[in-house]
Tab-separated table of C-alpha atoms in Angstrom:
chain	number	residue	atom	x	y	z
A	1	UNK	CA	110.656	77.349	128.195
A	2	UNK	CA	111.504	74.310	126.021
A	3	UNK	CA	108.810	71.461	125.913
A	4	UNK	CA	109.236	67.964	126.550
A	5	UNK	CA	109.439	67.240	123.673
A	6	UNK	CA	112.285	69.486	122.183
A	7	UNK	CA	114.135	68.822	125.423
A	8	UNK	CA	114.362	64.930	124.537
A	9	UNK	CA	116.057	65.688	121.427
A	10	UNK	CA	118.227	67.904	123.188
A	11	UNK	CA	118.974	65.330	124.938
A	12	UNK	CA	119.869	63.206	122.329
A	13	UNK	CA	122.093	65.438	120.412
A	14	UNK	CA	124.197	65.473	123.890
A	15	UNK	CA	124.222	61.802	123.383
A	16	UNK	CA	125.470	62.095	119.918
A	17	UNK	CA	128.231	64.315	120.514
A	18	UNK	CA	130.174	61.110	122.083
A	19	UNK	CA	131.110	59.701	125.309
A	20	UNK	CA	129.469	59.078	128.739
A	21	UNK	CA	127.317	62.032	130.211
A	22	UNK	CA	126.565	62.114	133.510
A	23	UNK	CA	123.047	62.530	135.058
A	24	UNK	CA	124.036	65.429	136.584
A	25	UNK	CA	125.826	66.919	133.543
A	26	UNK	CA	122.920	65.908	131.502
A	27	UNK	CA	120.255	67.833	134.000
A	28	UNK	CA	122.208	70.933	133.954
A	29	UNK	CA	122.185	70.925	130.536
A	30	UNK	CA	118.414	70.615	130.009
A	31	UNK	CA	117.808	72.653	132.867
A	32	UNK	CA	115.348	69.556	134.854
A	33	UNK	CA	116.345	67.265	137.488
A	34	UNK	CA	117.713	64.147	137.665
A	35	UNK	CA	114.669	62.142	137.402
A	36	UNK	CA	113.478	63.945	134.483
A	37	UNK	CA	116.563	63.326	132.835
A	38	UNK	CA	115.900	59.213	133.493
A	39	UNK	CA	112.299	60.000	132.205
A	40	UNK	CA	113.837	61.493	128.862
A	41	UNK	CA	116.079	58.155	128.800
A	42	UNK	CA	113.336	55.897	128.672
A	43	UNK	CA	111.560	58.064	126.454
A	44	UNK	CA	114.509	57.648	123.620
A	45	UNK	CA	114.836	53.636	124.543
A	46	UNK	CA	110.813	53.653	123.500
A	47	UNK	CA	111.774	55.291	120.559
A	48	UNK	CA	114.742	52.364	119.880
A	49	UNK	CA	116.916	54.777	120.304
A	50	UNK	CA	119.790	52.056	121.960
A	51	UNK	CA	121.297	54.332	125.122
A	52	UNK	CA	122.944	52.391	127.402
A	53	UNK	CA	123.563	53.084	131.110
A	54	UNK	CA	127.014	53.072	132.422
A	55	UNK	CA	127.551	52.493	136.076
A	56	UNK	CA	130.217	53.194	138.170
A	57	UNK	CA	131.747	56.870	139.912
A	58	UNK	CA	132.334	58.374	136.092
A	59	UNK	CA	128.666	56.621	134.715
A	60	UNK	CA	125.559	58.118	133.320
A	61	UNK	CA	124.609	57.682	129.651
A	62	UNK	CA	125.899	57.134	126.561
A	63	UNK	CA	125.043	55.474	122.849
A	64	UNK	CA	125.585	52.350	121.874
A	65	UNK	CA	128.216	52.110	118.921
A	66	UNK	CA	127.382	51.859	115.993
A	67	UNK	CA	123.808	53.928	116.475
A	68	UNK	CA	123.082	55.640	113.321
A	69	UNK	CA	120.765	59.025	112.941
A	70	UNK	CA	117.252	57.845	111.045
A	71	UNK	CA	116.843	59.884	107.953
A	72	UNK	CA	116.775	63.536	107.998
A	73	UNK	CA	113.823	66.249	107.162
A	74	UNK	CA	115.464	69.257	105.765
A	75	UNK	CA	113.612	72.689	104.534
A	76	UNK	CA	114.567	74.622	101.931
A	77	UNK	CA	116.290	77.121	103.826
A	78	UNK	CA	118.506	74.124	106.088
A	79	UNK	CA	118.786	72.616	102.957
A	80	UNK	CA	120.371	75.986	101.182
A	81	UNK	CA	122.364	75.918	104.510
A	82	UNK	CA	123.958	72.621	104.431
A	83	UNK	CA	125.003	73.062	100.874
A	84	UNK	CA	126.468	76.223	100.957
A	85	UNK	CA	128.660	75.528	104.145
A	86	UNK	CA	129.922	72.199	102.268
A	87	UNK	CA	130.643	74.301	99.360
A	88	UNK	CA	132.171	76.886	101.345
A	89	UNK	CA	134.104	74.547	103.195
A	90	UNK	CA	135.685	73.043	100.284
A	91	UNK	CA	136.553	76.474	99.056
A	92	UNK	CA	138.406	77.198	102.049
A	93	UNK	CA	140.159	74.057	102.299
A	94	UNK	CA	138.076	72.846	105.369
A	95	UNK	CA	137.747	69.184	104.437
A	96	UNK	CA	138.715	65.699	106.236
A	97	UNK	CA	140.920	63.406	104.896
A	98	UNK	CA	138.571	62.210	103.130
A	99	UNK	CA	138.562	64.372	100.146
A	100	UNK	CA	135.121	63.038	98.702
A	101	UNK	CA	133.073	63.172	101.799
A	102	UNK	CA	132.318	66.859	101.257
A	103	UNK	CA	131.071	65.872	98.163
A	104	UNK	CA	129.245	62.895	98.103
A	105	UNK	CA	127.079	64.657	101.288
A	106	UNK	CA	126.573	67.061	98.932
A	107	UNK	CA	125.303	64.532	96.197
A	108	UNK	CA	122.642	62.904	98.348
A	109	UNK	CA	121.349	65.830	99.831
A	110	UNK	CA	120.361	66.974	96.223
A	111	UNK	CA	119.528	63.535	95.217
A	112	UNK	CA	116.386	63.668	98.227
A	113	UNK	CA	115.622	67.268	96.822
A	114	UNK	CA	112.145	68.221	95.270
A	115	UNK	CA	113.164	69.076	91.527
A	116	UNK	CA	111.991	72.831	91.707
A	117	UNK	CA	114.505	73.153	95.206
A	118	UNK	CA	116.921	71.045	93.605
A	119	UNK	CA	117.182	73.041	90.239
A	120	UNK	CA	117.043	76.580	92.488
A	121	UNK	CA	120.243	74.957	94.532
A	122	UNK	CA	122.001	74.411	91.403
A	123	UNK	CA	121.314	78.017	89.746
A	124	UNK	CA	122.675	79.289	92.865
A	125	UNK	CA	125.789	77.419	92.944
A	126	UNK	CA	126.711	78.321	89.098
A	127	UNK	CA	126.260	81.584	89.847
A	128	UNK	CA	128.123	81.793	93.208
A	129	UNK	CA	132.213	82.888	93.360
A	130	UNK	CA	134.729	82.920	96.305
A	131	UNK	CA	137.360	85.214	96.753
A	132	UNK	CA	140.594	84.204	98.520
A	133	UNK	CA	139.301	85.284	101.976
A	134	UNK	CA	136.556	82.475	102.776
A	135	UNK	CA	135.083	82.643	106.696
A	136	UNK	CA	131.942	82.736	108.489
A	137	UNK	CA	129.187	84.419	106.241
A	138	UNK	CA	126.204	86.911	107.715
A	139	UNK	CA	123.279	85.651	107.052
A	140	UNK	CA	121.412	86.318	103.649
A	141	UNK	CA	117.887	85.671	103.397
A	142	UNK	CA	117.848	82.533	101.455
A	143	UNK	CA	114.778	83.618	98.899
A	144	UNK	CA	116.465	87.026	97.669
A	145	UNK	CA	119.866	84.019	97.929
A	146	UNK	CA	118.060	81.745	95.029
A	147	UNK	CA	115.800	84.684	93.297
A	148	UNK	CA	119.215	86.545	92.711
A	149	UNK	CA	121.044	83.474	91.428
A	150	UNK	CA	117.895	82.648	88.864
A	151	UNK	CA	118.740	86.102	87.520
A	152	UNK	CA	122.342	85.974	87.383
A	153	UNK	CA	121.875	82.751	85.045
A	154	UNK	CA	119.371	83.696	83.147
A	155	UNK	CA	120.535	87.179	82.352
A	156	UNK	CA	117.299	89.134	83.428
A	157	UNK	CA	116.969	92.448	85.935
A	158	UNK	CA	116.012	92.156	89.189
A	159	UNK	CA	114.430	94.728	91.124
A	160	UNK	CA	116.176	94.971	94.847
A	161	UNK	CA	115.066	96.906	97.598
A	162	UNK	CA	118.132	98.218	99.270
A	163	UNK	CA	118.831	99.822	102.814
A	164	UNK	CA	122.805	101.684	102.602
A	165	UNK	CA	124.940	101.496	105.535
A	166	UNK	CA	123.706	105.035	106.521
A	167	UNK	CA	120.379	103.996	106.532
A	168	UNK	CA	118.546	105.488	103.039
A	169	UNK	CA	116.142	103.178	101.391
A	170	UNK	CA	115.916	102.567	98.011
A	171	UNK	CA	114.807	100.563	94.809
A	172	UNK	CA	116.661	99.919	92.243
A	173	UNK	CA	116.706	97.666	89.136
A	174	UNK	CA	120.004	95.664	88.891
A	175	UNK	CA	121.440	93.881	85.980
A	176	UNK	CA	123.355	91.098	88.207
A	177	UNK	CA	126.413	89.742	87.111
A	178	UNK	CA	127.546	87.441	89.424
A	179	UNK	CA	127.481	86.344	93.868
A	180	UNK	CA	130.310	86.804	95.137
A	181	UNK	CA	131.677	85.763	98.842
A	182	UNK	CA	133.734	87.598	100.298
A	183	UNK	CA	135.646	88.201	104.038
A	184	UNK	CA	132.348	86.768	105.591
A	185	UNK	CA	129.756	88.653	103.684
A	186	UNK	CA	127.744	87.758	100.118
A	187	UNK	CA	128.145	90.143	97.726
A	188	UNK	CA	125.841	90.936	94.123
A	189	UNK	CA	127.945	92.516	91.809
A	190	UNK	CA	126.230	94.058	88.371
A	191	UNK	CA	124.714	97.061	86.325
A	192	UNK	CA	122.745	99.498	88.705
A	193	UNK	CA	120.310	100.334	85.585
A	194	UNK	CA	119.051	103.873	86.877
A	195	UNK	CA	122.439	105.420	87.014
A	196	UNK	CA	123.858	102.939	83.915
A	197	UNK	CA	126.978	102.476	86.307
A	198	UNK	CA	128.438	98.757	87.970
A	199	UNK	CA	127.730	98.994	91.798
A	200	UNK	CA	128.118	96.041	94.006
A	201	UNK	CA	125.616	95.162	97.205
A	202	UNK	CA	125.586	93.534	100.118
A	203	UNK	CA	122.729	90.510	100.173
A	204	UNK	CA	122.078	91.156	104.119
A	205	UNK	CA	121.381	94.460	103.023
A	206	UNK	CA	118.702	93.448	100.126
A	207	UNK	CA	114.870	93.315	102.133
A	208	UNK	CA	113.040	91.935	98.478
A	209	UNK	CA	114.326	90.750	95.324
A	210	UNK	CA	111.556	90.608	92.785
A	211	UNK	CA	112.624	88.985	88.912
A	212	UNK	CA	111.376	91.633	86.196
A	213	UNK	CA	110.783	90.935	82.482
A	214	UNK	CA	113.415	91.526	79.841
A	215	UNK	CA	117.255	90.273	79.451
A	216	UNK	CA	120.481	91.829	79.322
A	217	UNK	CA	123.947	90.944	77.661
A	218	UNK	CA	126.530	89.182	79.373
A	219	UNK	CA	129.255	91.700	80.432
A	220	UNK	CA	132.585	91.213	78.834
A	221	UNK	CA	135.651	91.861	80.780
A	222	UNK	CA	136.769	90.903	84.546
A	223	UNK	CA	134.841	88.128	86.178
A	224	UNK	CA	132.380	88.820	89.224
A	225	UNK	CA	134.829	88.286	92.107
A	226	UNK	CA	137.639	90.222	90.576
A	227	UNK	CA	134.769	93.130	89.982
A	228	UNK	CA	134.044	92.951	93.623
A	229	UNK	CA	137.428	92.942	94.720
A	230	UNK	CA	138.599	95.923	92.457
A	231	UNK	CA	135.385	98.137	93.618
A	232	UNK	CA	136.671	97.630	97.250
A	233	UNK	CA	139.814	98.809	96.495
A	234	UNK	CA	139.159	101.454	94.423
A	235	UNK	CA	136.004	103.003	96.120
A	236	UNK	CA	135.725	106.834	96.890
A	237	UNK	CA	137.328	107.088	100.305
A	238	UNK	CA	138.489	110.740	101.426
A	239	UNK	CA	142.130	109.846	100.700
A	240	UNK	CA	143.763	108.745	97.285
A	241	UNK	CA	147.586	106.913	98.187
A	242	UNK	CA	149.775	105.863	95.346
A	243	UNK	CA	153.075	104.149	96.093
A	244	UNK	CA	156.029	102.608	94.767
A	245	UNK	CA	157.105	99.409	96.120
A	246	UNK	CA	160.482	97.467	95.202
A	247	UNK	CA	159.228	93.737	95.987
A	248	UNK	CA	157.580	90.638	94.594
A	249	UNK	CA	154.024	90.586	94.003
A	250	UNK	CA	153.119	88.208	96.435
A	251	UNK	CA	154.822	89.712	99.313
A	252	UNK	CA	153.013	93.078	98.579
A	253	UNK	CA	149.876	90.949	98.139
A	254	UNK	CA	150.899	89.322	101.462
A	255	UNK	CA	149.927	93.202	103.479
A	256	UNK	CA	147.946	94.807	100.759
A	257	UNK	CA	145.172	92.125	99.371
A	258	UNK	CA	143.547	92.875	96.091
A	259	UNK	CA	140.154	94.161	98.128
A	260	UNK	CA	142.539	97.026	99.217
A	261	UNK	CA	145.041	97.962	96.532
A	262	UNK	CA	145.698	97.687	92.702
A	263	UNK	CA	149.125	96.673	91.733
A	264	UNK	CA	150.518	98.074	88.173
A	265	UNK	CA	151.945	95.145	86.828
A	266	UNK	CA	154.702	95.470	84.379
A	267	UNK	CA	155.105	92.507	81.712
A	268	UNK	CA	158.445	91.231	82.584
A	269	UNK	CA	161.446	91.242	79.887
A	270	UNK	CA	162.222	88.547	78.025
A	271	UNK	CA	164.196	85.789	80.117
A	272	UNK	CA	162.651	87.555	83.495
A	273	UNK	CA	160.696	85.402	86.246
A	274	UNK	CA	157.529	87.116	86.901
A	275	UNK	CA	158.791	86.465	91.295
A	276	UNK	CA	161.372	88.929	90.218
A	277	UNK	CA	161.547	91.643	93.030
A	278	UNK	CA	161.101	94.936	91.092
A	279	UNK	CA	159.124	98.192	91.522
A	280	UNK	CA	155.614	98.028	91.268
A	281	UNK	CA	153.392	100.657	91.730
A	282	UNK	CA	150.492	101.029	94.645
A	283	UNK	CA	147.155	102.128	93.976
A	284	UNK	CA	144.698	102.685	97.412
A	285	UNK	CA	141.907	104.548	98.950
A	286	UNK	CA	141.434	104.897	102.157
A	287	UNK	CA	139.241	106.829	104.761
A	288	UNK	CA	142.174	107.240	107.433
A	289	UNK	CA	145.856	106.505	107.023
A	290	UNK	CA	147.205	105.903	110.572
A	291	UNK	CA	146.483	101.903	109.862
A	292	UNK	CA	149.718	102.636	106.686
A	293	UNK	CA	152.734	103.042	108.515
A	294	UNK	CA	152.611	100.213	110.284
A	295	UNK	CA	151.685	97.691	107.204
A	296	UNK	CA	154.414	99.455	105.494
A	297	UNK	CA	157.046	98.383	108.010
A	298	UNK	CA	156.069	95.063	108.148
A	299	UNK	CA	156.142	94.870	104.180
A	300	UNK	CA	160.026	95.343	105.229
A	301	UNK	CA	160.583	96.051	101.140
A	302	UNK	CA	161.829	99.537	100.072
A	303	UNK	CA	159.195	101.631	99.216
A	304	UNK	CA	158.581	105.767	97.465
A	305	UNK	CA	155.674	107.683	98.702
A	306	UNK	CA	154.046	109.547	95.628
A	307	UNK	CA	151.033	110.925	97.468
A	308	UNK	CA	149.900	111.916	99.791
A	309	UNK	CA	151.969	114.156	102.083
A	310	UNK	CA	150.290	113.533	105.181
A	311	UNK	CA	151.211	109.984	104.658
A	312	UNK	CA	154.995	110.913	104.480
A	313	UNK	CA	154.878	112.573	107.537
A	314	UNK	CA	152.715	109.660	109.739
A	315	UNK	CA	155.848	106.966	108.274
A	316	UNK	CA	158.416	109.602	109.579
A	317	UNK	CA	156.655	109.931	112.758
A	318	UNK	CA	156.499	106.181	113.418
A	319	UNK	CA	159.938	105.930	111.949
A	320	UNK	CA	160.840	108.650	115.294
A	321	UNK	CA	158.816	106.394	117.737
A	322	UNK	CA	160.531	103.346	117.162
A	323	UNK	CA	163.941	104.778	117.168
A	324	UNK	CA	163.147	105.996	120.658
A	325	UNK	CA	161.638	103.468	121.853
A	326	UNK	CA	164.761	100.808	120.787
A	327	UNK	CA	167.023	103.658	122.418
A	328	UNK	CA	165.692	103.151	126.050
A	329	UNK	CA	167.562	101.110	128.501
């Protein structure tokens, strides 16, 4: 059960969120009765917190205007928090009007930052990428977050303890090129060193993350998001699908994002705009194939089926379906 205490700032975050709030609105919500609710009131005016009482059949409580919050107390980890969501937000275009705002919170929230937290925050942020698909992230713990990020920017291995999505436990050392987030979900992308190959990990998924002496070269080549988009779409799955699609590349990108298929891209002639509709051709991998049809018909573009067979045959069978079903009365 909540104390008194944590119950009267409860109550004022009601407060905050605008408006009058009735006495009976507000005791439902803290789970007390009306008198303790009037308690809590005169609690906050002690505080000179300025809550005024509105009378009348729609009254209760409600802030004066104008009231501002007193300064905040953030920890590191709320403090990771409200950066990365600002950052995050900007990425995905969820800003006011006010362009700046996102950033100037940003500013004095590292400006009230121990140096050590405030140099960690930074790291983290250099080393961080976005794919196209921003949304709500899973949470990462926010010390394998920073210890990761140190690594990425300093170029040294990192030993990870790593549970799979079946389950097996392991430790590996990781050259780490990059964070990456992506479709709700932070990403490491880098060098597993034990098996020499790039791999790419999911940061819920890391229990430890422990910095280990040495340095490694920079990688040359594609940049960390691209890496973690291309090992999506070209992961083992049990079937391999290559197509040929007559279209623009953004309205194959449109049904087939880079995270699930590699487009061959020809260079176009001289004189030719690159939104040219032309065949392309369609590399994927995919565990089952019923979800295929259907994109395909929605891609509305014409479109050869190199491999496999099976999908051939699940098109032609949808193809049947809908020329049945538009034949009914």
């Amino acid at each position: 059960m909540p104390r008194p205490t944590a119950r009267v700032l409860t109550l004022l975050e009601l407060l905050q969120s605008g408006g009058t709030r009735t006495v009976a609105e507000l005791a439902d919500r803290l789970g007390v009765e009306g008198r303790t609710v009037r308690r809590y009131v005169n609690q906050l005016i002690d505080l000179d917190v300025p809550v005024e009482s509105v009378r009348g059949r729609y009254g209760g409580y409600r802030l004066a205007p104008g009231y501002r919050l007193p300064p905040l107390m953030l920890s590191d980890d709320e403090a990771l928090a409200v950066l990365l969501g600002l950052v995050a937000g900007r990425r995905a275009g969820l800003t006011t009007t006010e362009h700046t705002a996102s950033e100037t919170a940003s500013a004095k929230i590292r400006r009230v930052l121990p140096k050590h937290i405030a140099h960690r925050l930074d790291t983290l942020l250099e080393a961080l990428a976005f794919t196209d698909q921003p949304g709500e992230f899973d949470a990462a713990d926010a010390e394998v977050l920073l210890t990761i990020a140190d690594a990425v920017r300093h170029r040294r291995p990192v030993s990870i303890r790593y549970t799979d999505g079946d389950g097996r436990r392991s430790e590996r050392t990781l050259h780490a090129y990059g964070i990456v987030a992506h479709a709700g979900r932070w990403y490491v992308t880098g060098k597993d060193a034990q098996i020499g190959e790039d791999r790419t990990f999911r940061l819920d998924r890391i229990a430890d993350a422990r910095a280990l002496p040495g340095s490694f070269e920079a990688p040359v080549g594609p940049a960390p998001a691209q890496r973690v988009l291309s090992g999506f779409a070209t992961a083992e799955y049990r079937h391999e699908v290559i197509l040929r699609i007559h279209g623009t590349v953004g309205q194959i990108r449109a049904h087939l994002p880079a995270s699930v298929a590699s487009l061959e891209e020809h260079e176009p002639v001289a004189g030719e705009d690159r939104a040219t509709e032309r065949w392309l051709r369609v590399h994927l991998r995919a565990e089952r194939l019923d979800w295929l049809p259907p994109v395909l018909a929605s891609l509305d573009r014409p479109f050869v089926i190199e491999r496999p067979d099976e999908l051939r045959d699940l098109v032609t069978a949808l193809a049947d379906r809908l020329t049945s079903y538009a034949r009914q009365a």
